[in-house]
Amino acid sequence: MSDDTMAPATSADGELRDRRTVLRCAAMAALVGAGAPILAACGGSDDASGGGTTPSASGSSSAPNTSASPSGSASSSAPASGGAVLGPASDVPVGGGAVFKDAKVVVTQPTAGQYKGFSAVCTHQGNPIGSVENGQIVCPFHNSHFSITDGSPVSGPAQTALPAVNVKVEGSNIVQA
């Protein structure tokens, strides 16, 4: 090695750095940069593909769909009450529910005509709720399940109930009140 390769570098603030320190910093920066997408996958990102309120056709995707309503049709109209239209009431089956990804709301219908709204953000680590299956609200990321009646945790790592969201039926639509 030549002498100029081993010579210390001077940073903008006048601090001396040798080649080894510079390489260590570069390696740490590369590790942090490479780890960011991995860490983001454990966070509450809205970016997802496949899934939805029902399992995907292939059955291999556990990430939720980001459509505005279970049927994939977005509605930006506001009802007379001023609340946001989430989607048609017909998308919310009795004994089940539907996840409205854009509004981050899950609406359930535990019994005929009784609609309940909950946050579609899992209380375990803030991931988006993926679906309503077999009478339970499901977060696909760590397999937390919640009651469609009151949003309380049924199984999985989540220990806190999903927060309630005021919803009602206006005409043939579910609106966030």
C-alpha atoms as an extended CHARMM CRD file, in Angstrom:
* protein
*
       177  EXT
         1         1  MET       CA              0.0000000000        0.0000000000        0.0000000000  PROA      1               0.0000000000
         2         2  SER       CA              1.1730000000        3.4720000000       -0.6860000000  PROA      2               0.0000000000
         3         3  ASP       CA              1.6000000000        6.0830000000        2.0080000000  PROA      3               0.0000000000
         4         4  ASP       CA             -1.1820000000        8.2870000000        0.6080000000  PROA      4               0.0000000000
         5         5  THR       CA             -3.7370000000        5.4620000000        1.0680000000  PROA      5               0.0000000000
         6         6  MET       CA             -3.0100000000        5.3210000000        4.7640000000  PROA      6               0.0000000000
         7         7  ALA       CA             -2.9560000000        9.0750000000        5.2710000000  PROA      7               0.0000000000
         8         8  PRO       CA             -5.7850000000       10.3510000000        7.4780000000  PROA      8               0.0000000000
         9         9  ALA       CA             -8.6200000000       12.2470000000        5.7770000000  PROA      9               0.0000000000
        10        10  THR       CA             -9.8800000000       15.5390000000        7.1340000000  PROA      10              0.0000000000
        11        11  SER       CA            -13.6260000000       16.0180000000        7.3650000000  PROA      11              0.0000000000
        12        12  ALA       CA            -15.4730000000       19.2970000000        6.7650000000  PROA      12              0.0000000000
        13        13  ASP       CA            -15.4600000000       20.0680000000       10.4980000000  PROA      13              0.0000000000
        14        14  GLY       CA            -11.6970000000       19.5520000000       10.7380000000  PROA      14              0.0000000000
        15        15  GLU       CA            -11.9380000000       16.1510000000       12.4280000000  PROA      15              0.0000000000
        16        16  LEU       CA             -9.3020000000       13.6320000000       11.3310000000  PROA      16              0.0000000000
        17        17  ARG       CA            -10.4840000000       10.3070000000        9.9790000000  PROA      17              0.0000000000
        18        18  ASP       CA             -8.3500000000        7.4250000000        8.8650000000  PROA      18              0.0000000000
        19        19  ARG       CA             -9.2830000000        5.1470000000        5.9800000000  PROA      19              0.0000000000
        20        20  ARG       CA            -10.5760000000        2.4270000000        8.2940000000  PROA      20              0.0000000000
        21        21  THR       CA            -13.0370000000        4.8370000000        9.9870000000  PROA      21              0.0000000000
        22        22  VAL       CA            -14.2770000000        6.0920000000        6.6270000000  PROA      22              0.0000000000
        23        23  LEU       CA            -14.8340000000        2.4950000000        5.4430000000  PROA      23              0.0000000000
        24        24  ARG       CA            -16.6460000000        1.6060000000        8.6780000000  PROA      24              0.0000000000
        25        25  CYS       CA            -18.9660000000        4.5850000000        8.2450000000  PROA      25              0.0000000000
        26        26  ALA       CA            -19.6340000000        3.6490000000        4.6220000000  PROA      26              0.0000000000
        27        27  ALA       CA            -20.3780000000        0.0480000000        5.6330000000  PROA      27              0.0000000000
        28        28  MET       CA            -22.7840000000        1.1890000000        8.3700000000  PROA      28              0.0000000000
        29        29  ALA       CA            -24.5510000000        3.5260000000        5.9550000000  PROA      29              0.0000000000
        30        30  ALA       CA            -24.9280000000        0.6620000000        3.4670000000  PROA      30              0.0000000000
        31        31  LEU       CA            -26.3140000000       -1.6360000000        6.1730000000  PROA      31              0.0000000000
        32        32  VAL       CA            -28.8130000000        0.9480000000        7.3590000000  PROA      32              0.0000000000
        33        33  GLY       CA            -29.8780000000        1.6820000000        3.7800000000  PROA      33              0.0000000000
        34        34  ALA       CA            -30.3070000000       -2.0080000000        2.9880000000  PROA      34              0.0000000000
        35        35  GLY       CA            -32.1900000000       -2.6570000000        6.2260000000  PROA      35              0.0000000000
        36        36  ALA       CA            -34.7340000000        0.1290000000        5.7780000000  PROA      36              0.0000000000
        37        37  PRO       CA            -37.0030000000       -1.8540000000        3.3960000000  PROA      37              0.0000000000
        38        38  ILE       CA            -36.8530000000       -4.8580000000        5.7240000000  PROA      38              0.0000000000
        39        39  LEU       CA            -37.8030000000       -2.7320000000        8.7280000000  PROA      39              0.0000000000
        40        40  ALA       CA            -40.5150000000       -0.9790000000        6.7170000000  PROA      40              0.0000000000
        41        41  ALA       CA            -42.0690000000       -4.3820000000        6.0080000000  PROA      41              0.0000000000
        42        42  CYS       CA            -42.6740000000       -4.7540000000        9.7550000000  PROA      42              0.0000000000
        43        43  GLY       CA            -44.2000000000       -1.2790000000       10.0470000000  PROA      43              0.0000000000
        44        44  GLY       CA            -47.5810000000        0.1130000000        9.1430000000  PROA      44              0.0000000000
        45        45  SER       CA            -47.0540000000        0.6590000000        5.4450000000  PROA      45              0.0000000000
        46        46  ASP       CA            -50.0820000000        1.0850000000        3.2190000000  PROA      46              0.0000000000
        47        47  ASP       CA            -48.1740000000       -0.3990000000        0.3020000000  PROA      47              0.0000000000
        48        48  ALA       CA            -49.4110000000       -3.9110000000       -0.3200000000  PROA      48              0.0000000000
        49        49  SER       CA            -50.4440000000       -6.1710000000       -3.1400000000  PROA      49              0.0000000000
        50        50  GLY       CA            -53.0900000000       -8.8430000000       -3.4790000000  PROA      50              0.0000000000
        51        51  GLY       CA            -55.3760000000      -10.0590000000       -0.7210000000  PROA      51              0.0000000000
        52        52  GLY       CA            -58.4070000000       -7.8950000000        0.0340000000  PROA      52              0.0000000000
        53        53  THR       CA            -61.4160000000       -8.9170000000        2.0520000000  PROA      53              0.0000000000
        54        54  THR       CA            -61.1570000000      -12.4620000000        0.7900000000  PROA      54              0.0000000000
        55        55  PRO       CA            -58.1240000000      -14.6500000000        0.1920000000  PROA      55              0.0000000000
        56        56  SER       CA            -56.4690000000      -14.1630000000       -3.1720000000  PROA      56              0.0000000000
        57        57  ALA       CA            -57.0480000000      -16.6700000000       -5.9410000000  PROA      57              0.0000000000
        58        58  SER       CA            -53.5500000000      -18.0770000000       -5.5310000000  PROA      58              0.0000000000
        59        59  GLY       CA            -53.8630000000      -18.1750000000       -1.7390000000  PROA      59              0.0000000000
        60        60  SER       CA            -50.2180000000      -17.1850000000       -1.4050000000  PROA      60              0.0000000000
        61        61  SER       CA            -50.5130000000      -13.4680000000       -0.7470000000  PROA      61              0.0000000000
        62        62  SER       CA            -50.9750000000      -12.3700000000        2.8350000000  PROA      62              0.0000000000
        63        63  ALA       CA            -50.7550000000       -8.6520000000        2.0580000000  PROA      63              0.0000000000
        64        64  PRO       CA            -54.0540000000       -6.7910000000        1.8860000000  PROA      64              0.0000000000
        65        65  ASN       CA            -55.5170000000       -5.0940000000       -1.1650000000  PROA      65              0.0000000000
        66        66  THR       CA            -55.5850000000       -1.2900000000       -1.0750000000  PROA      66              0.0000000000
        67        67  SER       CA            -58.8140000000       -0.7170000000       -2.9810000000  PROA      67              0.0000000000
        68        68  ALA       CA            -61.2850000000        1.8350000000       -1.6440000000  PROA      68              0.0000000000
        69        69  SER       CA            -63.9650000000       -0.7770000000       -1.1460000000  PROA      69              0.0000000000
        70        70  PRO       CA            -64.1020000000       -4.5430000000       -1.2010000000  PROA      70              0.0000000000
        71        71  SER       CA            -65.4860000000       -4.4070000000       -4.7220000000  PROA      71              0.0000000000
        72        72  GLY       CA            -62.5680000000       -2.1940000000       -5.7850000000  PROA      72              0.0000000000
        73        73  SER       CA            -64.7220000000        0.7980000000       -6.6760000000  PROA      73              0.0000000000
        74        74  ALA       CA            -63.7850000000        4.0720000000       -5.0440000000  PROA      74              0.0000000000
        75        75  SER       CA            -66.4580000000        6.5760000000       -4.1410000000  PROA      75              0.0000000000
        76        76  SER       CA            -65.6120000000       10.1700000000       -3.4300000000  PROA      76              0.0000000000
        77        77  SER       CA            -69.1390000000       11.5090000000       -3.0790000000  PROA      77              0.0000000000
        78        78  ALA       CA            -70.3230000000       12.7550000000        0.2790000000  PROA      78              0.0000000000
        79        79  PRO       CA            -73.8350000000       12.0160000000        1.5260000000  PROA      79              0.0000000000
        80        80  ALA       CA            -76.2130000000       14.6690000000        2.7940000000  PROA      80              0.0000000000
        81        81  SER       CA            -74.9520000000       14.1390000000        6.3710000000  PROA      81              0.0000000000
        82        82  GLY       CA            -71.4340000000       15.1900000000        5.3760000000  PROA      82              0.0000000000
        83        83  GLY       CA            -69.8240000000       11.8280000000        6.2100000000  PROA      83              0.0000000000
        84        84  ALA       CA            -67.6230000000       10.0340000000        3.7110000000  PROA      84              0.0000000000
        85        85  VAL       CA            -69.1730000000        7.1960000000        1.7200000000  PROA      85              0.0000000000
        86        86  LEU       CA            -67.2140000000        4.0280000000        2.4250000000  PROA      86              0.0000000000
        87        87  GLY       CA            -69.0730000000        1.7590000000        0.0230000000  PROA      87              0.0000000000
        88        88  PRO       CA            -72.3250000000       -0.0870000000       -0.5710000000  PROA      88              0.0000000000
        89        89  ALA       CA            -73.9680000000       -1.7440000000        2.4280000000  PROA      89              0.0000000000
        90        90  SER       CA            -74.3540000000       -4.8420000000        0.2570000000  PROA      90              0.0000000000
        91        91  ASP       CA            -70.5560000000       -5.3300000000        0.4840000000  PROA      91              0.0000000000
        92        92  VAL       CA            -70.8840000000       -6.0550000000        4.2270000000  PROA      92              0.0000000000
        93        93  PRO       CA            -72.3360000000       -9.5610000000        4.7350000000  PROA      93              0.0000000000
        94        94  VAL       CA            -74.2730000000      -10.5750000000        7.8360000000  PROA      94              0.0000000000
        95        95  GLY       CA            -71.8750000000      -12.3380000000       10.2160000000  PROA      95              0.0000000000
        96        96  GLY       CA            -68.8920000000      -10.8530000000        8.3920000000  PROA      96              0.0000000000
        97        97  GLY       CA            -67.5340000000       -7.5510000000        7.2420000000  PROA      97              0.0000000000
        98        98  ALA       CA            -65.5610000000       -5.5510000000        4.7270000000  PROA      98              0.0000000000
        99        99  VAL       CA            -62.3070000000       -3.6020000000        4.9090000000  PROA      99              0.0000000000
       100       100  PHE       CA            -62.3420000000       -0.1440000000        3.3230000000  PROA      100             0.0000000000
       101       101  LYS       CA            -58.5990000000        0.3830000000        2.8290000000  PROA      101             0.0000000000
       102       102  ASP       CA            -58.5880000000        4.0370000000        1.7160000000  PROA      102             0.0000000000
       103       103  ALA       CA            -60.5730000000        5.1360000000        4.7680000000  PROA      103             0.0000000000
       104       104  LYS       CA            -58.7170000000        2.6870000000        7.0610000000  PROA      104             0.0000000000
       105       105  VAL       CA            -62.0450000000        1.4290000000        8.3690000000  PROA      105             0.0000000000
       106       106  VAL       CA            -63.4380000000       -2.0870000000        8.7230000000  PROA      106             0.0000000000
       107       107  VAL       CA            -67.2320000000       -2.3900000000        8.8570000000  PROA      107             0.0000000000
       108       108  THR       CA            -68.9090000000       -5.4940000000       10.2290000000  PROA      108             0.0000000000
       109       109  GLN       CA            -72.5070000000       -6.6860000000       10.4310000000  PROA      109             0.0000000000
       110       110  PRO       CA            -72.6630000000       -9.0890000000       13.3970000000  PROA      110             0.0000000000
       111       111  THR       CA            -76.4490000000       -9.4540000000       13.0190000000  PROA      111             0.0000000000
       112       112  ALA       CA            -78.7650000000       -8.3590000000       10.2170000000  PROA      112             0.0000000000
       113       113  GLY       CA            -79.0360000000       -4.5640000000       10.1070000000  PROA      113             0.0000000000
       114       114  GLN       CA            -76.4730000000       -3.9620000000       12.8800000000  PROA      114             0.0000000000
       115       115  TYR       CA            -73.3590000000       -2.2870000000       11.4150000000  PROA      115             0.0000000000
       116       116  LYS       CA            -70.2070000000       -1.7240000000       13.4680000000  PROA      116             0.0000000000
       117       117  GLY       CA            -67.1570000000        0.2840000000       12.4380000000  PROA      117             0.0000000000
       118       118  PHE       CA            -63.5840000000       -0.1690000000       13.6530000000  PROA      118             0.0000000000
       119       119  SER       CA            -60.1800000000        1.1670000000       12.7700000000  PROA      119             0.0000000000
       120       120  ALA       CA            -58.5320000000       -0.9960000000       10.0850000000  PROA      120             0.0000000000
       121       121  VAL       CA            -55.1350000000       -0.4730000000       11.7370000000  PROA      121             0.0000000000
       122       122  CYS       CA            -54.0030000000       -3.3840000000       13.8980000000  PROA      122             0.0000000000
       123       123  THR       CA            -53.3180000000       -2.4460000000       17.5130000000  PROA      123             0.0000000000
       124       124  HSD       CA            -50.3470000000       -4.8260000000       17.6610000000  PROA      124             0.0000000000
       125       125  GLN       CA            -47.8830000000       -3.0180000000       15.3820000000  PROA      125             0.0000000000
       126       126  GLY       CA            -49.9740000000       -0.6520000000       13.2770000000  PROA      126             0.0000000000
       127       127  ASN       CA            -50.2560000000       -2.8340000000       10.1780000000  PROA      127             0.0000000000
       128       128  PRO       CA            -53.3680000000       -2.6660000000        7.9920000000  PROA      128             0.0000000000
       129       129  ILE       CA            -56.1750000000       -5.1210000000        8.6880000000  PROA      129             0.0000000000
       130       130  GLY       CA            -56.4520000000       -7.5370000000        5.7860000000  PROA      130             0.0000000000
       131       131  SER       CA            -59.8710000000       -9.1500000000        5.8470000000  PROA      131             0.0000000000
       132       132  VAL       CA            -62.9030000000      -10.3720000000        7.7300000000  PROA      132             0.0000000000
       133       133  GLU       CA            -63.0280000000      -14.1690000000        7.7230000000  PROA      133             0.0000000000
       134       134  ASN       CA            -65.0440000000      -16.7420000000        9.6430000000  PROA      134             0.0000000000
       135       135  GLY       CA            -66.6880000000      -14.0670000000       11.7830000000  PROA      135             0.0000000000
       136       136  GLN       CA            -63.3890000000      -12.4250000000       12.7920000000  PROA      136             0.0000000000
       137       137  ILE       CA            -61.3950000000       -9.3700000000       11.7110000000  PROA      137             0.0000000000
       138       138  VAL       CA            -57.9370000000      -10.5740000000       10.6410000000  PROA      138             0.0000000000
       139       139  CYS       CA            -54.5690000000       -8.8460000000       10.5150000000  PROA      139             0.0000000000
       140       140  PRO       CA            -52.4390000000      -10.9680000000        8.1640000000  PROA      140             0.0000000000
       141       141  PHE       CA            -49.0650000000       -9.6570000000        9.3530000000  PROA      141             0.0000000000
       142       142  HSD       CA            -48.8690000000      -11.3680000000       12.7500000000  PROA      142             0.0000000000
       143       143  ASN       CA            -52.1870000000      -13.2640000000       12.6780000000  PROA      143             0.0000000000
       144       144  SER       CA            -54.1260000000      -11.1840000000       15.2040000000  PROA      144             0.0000000000
       145       145  HSD       CA            -57.8780000000      -11.8250000000       15.1430000000  PROA      145             0.0000000000
       146       146  PHE       CA            -60.5400000000       -9.4650000000       16.4970000000  PROA      146             0.0000000000
       147       147  SER       CA            -64.2560000000       -9.8140000000       17.3090000000  PROA      147             0.0000000000
       148       148  ILE       CA            -66.6690000000       -8.4680000000       14.6790000000  PROA      148             0.0000000000
       149       149  THR       CA            -69.0040000000       -7.4410000000       17.5180000000  PROA      149             0.0000000000
       150       150  ASP       CA            -66.7720000000       -5.1720000000       19.6100000000  PROA      150             0.0000000000
       151       151  GLY       CA            -63.2760000000       -5.2220000000       18.0290000000  PROA      151             0.0000000000
       152       152  SER       CA            -61.7450000000       -6.9880000000       21.0340000000  PROA      152             0.0000000000
       153       153  PRO       CA            -58.7380000000       -9.2650000000       20.4420000000  PROA      153             0.0000000000
       154       154  VAL       CA            -59.6610000000      -12.9360000000       20.0340000000  PROA      154             0.0000000000
       155       155  SER       CA            -56.2230000000      -14.4100000000       19.2860000000  PROA      155             0.0000000000
       156       156  GLY       CA            -52.7160000000      -13.4760000000       18.2120000000  PROA      156             0.0000000000
       157       157  PRO       CA            -50.2820000000      -10.9920000000       19.6620000000  PROA      157             0.0000000000
       158       158  ALA       CA            -52.6750000000       -7.9870000000       19.7560000000  PROA      158             0.0000000000
       159       159  GLN       CA            -53.7760000000       -7.1950000000       23.3190000000  PROA      159             0.0000000000
       160       160  THR       CA            -55.8900000000       -4.0840000000       22.6470000000  PROA      160             0.0000000000
       161       161  ALA       CA            -59.2590000000       -3.7990000000       20.9070000000  PROA      161             0.0000000000
       162       162  LEU       CA            -59.5920000000       -2.0330000000       17.5850000000  PROA      162             0.0000000000
       163       163  PRO       CA            -60.8860000000        1.5140000000       18.1920000000  PROA      163             0.0000000000
       164       164  ALA       CA            -64.5380000000        2.0410000000       17.2640000000  PROA      164             0.0000000000
       165       165  VAL       CA            -65.3980000000        4.2170000000       14.2520000000  PROA      165             0.0000000000
       166       166  ASN       CA            -68.8880000000        5.7160000000       13.8710000000  PROA      166             0.0000000000
       167       167  VAL       CA            -70.6050000000        4.3540000000       10.7630000000  PROA      167             0.0000000000
       168       168  LYS       CA            -74.1950000000        4.2630000000        9.5910000000  PROA      168             0.0000000000
       169       169  VAL       CA            -76.2600000000        3.2890000000        6.5910000000  PROA      169             0.0000000000
       170       170  GLU       CA            -77.5880000000        6.1210000000        4.4270000000  PROA      170             0.0000000000
       171       171  GLY       CA            -79.6540000000        4.8940000000        1.5350000000  PROA      171             0.0000000000
       172       172  SER       CA            -77.7580000000        1.9140000000        0.1740000000  PROA      172             0.0000000000
       173       173  ASN       CA            -74.3160000000        3.0950000000        1.3680000000  PROA      173             0.0000000000
       174       174  ILE       CA            -72.2140000000        2.7760000000        4.4830000000  PROA      174             0.0000000000
       175       175  VAL       CA            -70.9790000000        6.2290000000        5.5560000000  PROA      175             0.0000000000
       176       176  GLN       CA            -68.4690000000        7.2500000000        8.1510000000  PROA      176             0.0000000000
       177       177  ALA       CA            -70.3990000000        9.4720000000       10.5590000000  PROA      177             0.0000000000
